[in-house]
Phi, psi and omega in degrees: 000308184303320182278357164287305182307314180290335164298309175288327160312318180301317183285309175302318182302308181302326190279331178305305183306315177277358175067040187286098188288330174301319181290310186293320188292340183282336195258318187228167181293182176295314165302335168293317179299312184292329183297313180267347169292330181255024195297120174310138173301321172309312183288330176291327175292328181291310170310316173301320186281332171296315180292320186286315179301307179304318184284316177296325174282328170305307189280334179279351200291341177272342185247347182212070187304318184300306191294313176309312177308312186298315190285323168296325165300318174295326178289325183291323177282337170293326185288312190282335168295308191291326195282309185297313184304306181291320167298319198275324187241349184244004170073034171312328190273344175271321191283318190255332172100164194301307184299321170297317179291335179288304181310310176302318172306308183287328170305324179292313173310318191281332179298309172303325174298310172299320174297315177298311178310311189273341168286329166300316183301313193292339181270343176265013175243000000 
């Protein structure tokens, strides 16, 4: 299930990084499209770190649980920081809406839970 969310996140990241207006307009209002077309580079890099670390952590989980735990913690931290910045300074709740932000927050919490699980699993091997 986690792999599914990170795969979707990867697809979203690629479309936002490429400023794919067709994709964005199918997901968001015009104001939401403008929000992502003007997404600051540091936040885009943070989003990319979130997705890359999360996807890598999930893929490494079977072979290197300790490293997976660290990558998932990094992903969760990047996600939490991104949510905090965009809610606090970019009016995310109004533009993107509460349900999308809530979903992102739940994925962030699940990422931290997985990070904790794999970190503990790595200590037992």
